[in-house]
Amino acid sequence: MIVKETTSTNSPIYEDALSIRHEVFITEQNIPFEREIEGEEDKYYFVGYVGTTAAVCARAFLESPGIWHVQRVACRKEYRGMHLSSELMRFIEEKASDSGIKLITLGAQDQAAPFYERLGFTTIGEVFFDAGIPHHRMDKEI
């Protein structure tokens, strides 16, 4: 898998991320379009490509000094089970560490929490609901 990144919402990489997110969050999980595309500016966008196909994506932003918040981690259905999301998260962790980041935080859908636990994330606090889906905050020091 090749990972490409951008901070531009005018980039084809960003468009590929939106395509994956539309498929996973809007079509599969019925999240409203307006909710899915809010807050798009000032983010890092990461897309993993298998050949020329955009297979997996995520976005991140500087939440506060030394802390990146990762969001919108998604993988196309036909690429699930291939460990591409794990590979993408490792790439993001390396990029964050190289940028002086010490902590990655995210809001994991409860069904995805075991995935993040395998990557070394720890659950923090109580359940919260985002777009009607139960989530937990999870953190990882890097």
Short mmCIF file of C-alpha atoms in Angstrom, two decimals:
data_model
loop_
_atom_site.label_atom_id
_atom_site.label_comp_id
_atom_site.label_asym_id
_atom_site.label_seq_id
_atom_site.Cartn_x
_atom_site.Cartn_y
_atom_site.Cartn_z
CA MET A 1 0.00 0.00 0.00
CA ILE A 2 1.18 3.51 -0.84
CA VAL A 3 0.02 6.32 1.46
CA LYS A 4 -0.46 9.82 0.09
CA GLU A 5 -1.31 12.89 2.13
CA THR A 6 -2.57 16.41 1.62
CA THR A 7 -3.84 19.40 3.54
CA SER A 8 -5.71 20.79 0.52
CA THR A 9 -9.43 20.28 0.05
CA ASN A 10 -8.77 20.93 -3.66
CA SER A 11 -6.52 17.87 -3.98
CA PRO A 12 -7.43 14.62 -5.74
CA ILE A 13 -6.20 12.87 -2.56
CA TYR A 14 -8.86 14.71 -0.56
CA GLU A 15 -11.47 13.74 -3.18
CA ASP A 16 -10.42 10.09 -2.82
CA ALA A 17 -10.79 10.35 0.97
CA LEU A 18 -14.28 11.80 0.53
CA SER A 19 -15.22 8.95 -1.79
CA ILE A 20 -14.22 6.34 0.82
CA ARG A 21 -15.94 8.25 3.62
CA HIS A 22 -19.13 8.56 1.54
CA GLU A 23 -19.16 4.82 0.94
CA VAL A 24 -18.48 3.88 4.58
CA PHE A 25 -20.10 6.57 6.70
CA ILE A 26 -22.95 7.89 4.54
CA THR A 27 -23.98 4.77 2.61
CA GLU A 28 -23.18 2.00 5.13
CA GLN A 29 -23.79 3.83 8.42
CA ASN A 30 -26.45 6.34 7.29
CA ILE A 31 -24.61 9.36 8.66
CA PRO A 32 -26.05 12.55 7.12
CA PHE A 33 -23.88 14.07 4.39
CA GLU A 34 -23.78 17.47 6.11
CA ARG A 35 -22.54 15.86 9.34
CA GLU A 36 -19.86 13.86 7.57
CA ILE A 37 -18.22 16.78 5.77
CA GLU A 38 -18.19 19.35 8.56
CA GLY A 39 -14.91 20.95 9.62
CA GLU A 40 -12.88 19.98 6.57
CA GLU A 41 -10.43 22.90 6.63
CA ASP A 42 -7.05 22.81 8.40
CA LYS A 43 -6.77 19.02 8.47
CA TYR A 44 -4.24 16.47 7.28
CA TYR A 45 -5.81 13.91 4.92
CA PHE A 46 -4.26 10.48 4.44
CA VAL A 47 -5.26 7.94 1.79
CA GLY A 48 -3.85 4.45 1.32
CA TYR A 49 -3.80 3.18 -2.26
CA VAL A 50 -3.69 -0.42 -3.43
CA GLY A 51 -2.48 -0.03 -6.97
CA THR A 52 -4.44 2.98 -8.18
CA THR A 53 -7.47 2.35 -5.96
CA ALA A 54 -8.06 4.47 -2.87
CA ALA A 55 -8.75 1.80 -0.24
CA VAL A 56 -8.43 3.40 3.21
CA CYS A 57 -8.40 6.92 4.64
CA ALA A 58 -8.17 9.06 7.75
CA ARG A 59 -7.84 12.68 8.72
CA ALA A 60 -5.99 14.33 11.59
CA PHE A 61 -5.58 17.76 13.09
CA LEU A 62 -3.59 19.47 15.81
CA GLU A 63 -5.98 19.48 18.76
CA SER A 64 -3.54 21.25 21.07
CA PRO A 65 0.26 21.47 21.29
CA GLY A 66 1.68 17.95 21.08
CA ILE A 67 -1.70 16.27 20.46
CA TRP A 68 -3.14 15.05 17.16
CA HIS A 69 -6.81 14.11 16.90
CA VAL A 70 -7.43 11.38 14.31
CA GLN A 71 -10.87 11.08 12.73
CA ARG A 72 -12.77 9.50 9.86
CA VAL A 73 -10.71 6.30 9.66
CA ALA A 74 -12.48 4.25 6.98
CA CYS A 75 -11.77 1.30 4.71
CA ARG A 76 -13.69 0.22 1.64
CA LYS A 77 -15.57 -3.03 2.25
CA GLU A 78 -13.63 -5.03 -0.33
CA TYR A 79 -10.31 -4.16 1.37
CA ARG A 80 -11.31 -5.01 4.95
CA GLY A 81 -9.38 -7.78 6.66
CA MET A 82 -6.18 -6.89 4.80
CA HIS A 83 -4.73 -4.84 7.72
CA LEU A 84 -4.66 -1.67 5.62
CA SER A 85 -6.19 0.44 8.40
CA SER A 86 -3.47 -0.77 10.79
CA GLU A 87 -0.83 0.12 8.23
CA LEU A 88 -2.37 3.56 7.72
CA MET A 89 -2.50 4.20 11.47
CA ARG A 90 1.20 3.25 11.79
CA PHE A 91 1.98 5.72 8.99
CA ILE A 92 0.02 8.44 10.80
CA GLU A 93 1.81 7.67 14.08
CA GLU A 94 5.20 7.99 12.37
CA LYS A 95 4.19 11.26 10.72
CA ALA A 96 2.90 12.57 14.06
CA SER A 97 6.06 11.54 15.92
CA ASP A 98 8.26 13.15 13.25
CA SER A 99 6.21 16.33 13.75
CA GLY A 100 6.83 16.39 17.51
CA ILE A 101 3.45 14.98 18.48
CA LYS A 102 3.41 13.04 21.77
CA LEU A 103 -0.22 11.86 21.95
CA ILE A 104 -2.82 10.71 19.44
CA THR A 105 -6.45 10.86 20.52
CA LEU A 106 -9.57 9.73 18.70
CA GLY A 107 -13.25 9.00 19.18
CA ALA A 108 -13.64 5.33 18.31
CA GLN A 109 -16.97 3.83 17.39
CA ASP A 110 -17.56 1.13 19.99
CA GLN A 111 -17.50 -1.60 17.32
CA ALA A 112 -13.99 -0.40 16.30
CA ALA A 113 -12.55 -0.13 19.83
CA PRO A 114 -10.92 -3.61 19.75
CA PHE A 115 -9.06 -2.58 16.58
CA TYR A 116 -7.60 0.48 18.31
CA GLU A 117 -6.78 -1.51 21.45
CA ARG A 118 -4.68 -3.87 19.29
CA LEU A 119 -2.80 -0.78 18.09
CA GLY A 120 -2.03 0.25 21.68
CA PHE A 121 -4.80 2.78 22.32
CA THR A 122 -6.41 3.01 25.76
CA THR A 123 -10.07 3.83 26.43
CA ILE A 124 -10.58 7.08 28.35
CA GLY A 125 -13.88 7.99 30.02
CA GLU A 126 -17.49 7.12 29.39
CA VAL A 127 -19.41 6.40 26.23
CA PHE A 128 -20.56 9.35 24.12
CA PHE A 129 -22.76 9.46 21.05
CA ASP A 130 -21.71 11.00 17.76
CA ALA A 131 -24.24 10.89 14.90
CA GLY A 132 -26.25 8.48 17.07
CA ILE A 133 -23.38 5.96 17.22
CA PRO A 134 -21.76 5.03 20.56
CA HIS A 135 -18.10 6.07 20.80
CA HIS A 136 -15.32 6.12 23.35
CA ARG A 137 -12.36 8.44 23.51
CA MET A 138 -9.12 6.51 23.04
CA ASP A 139 -5.56 7.78 23.47
CA LYS A 140 -2.09 6.56 22.60
CA GLU A 141 1.21 8.07 23.67
CA ILE A 142 3.80 7.92 20.91
#
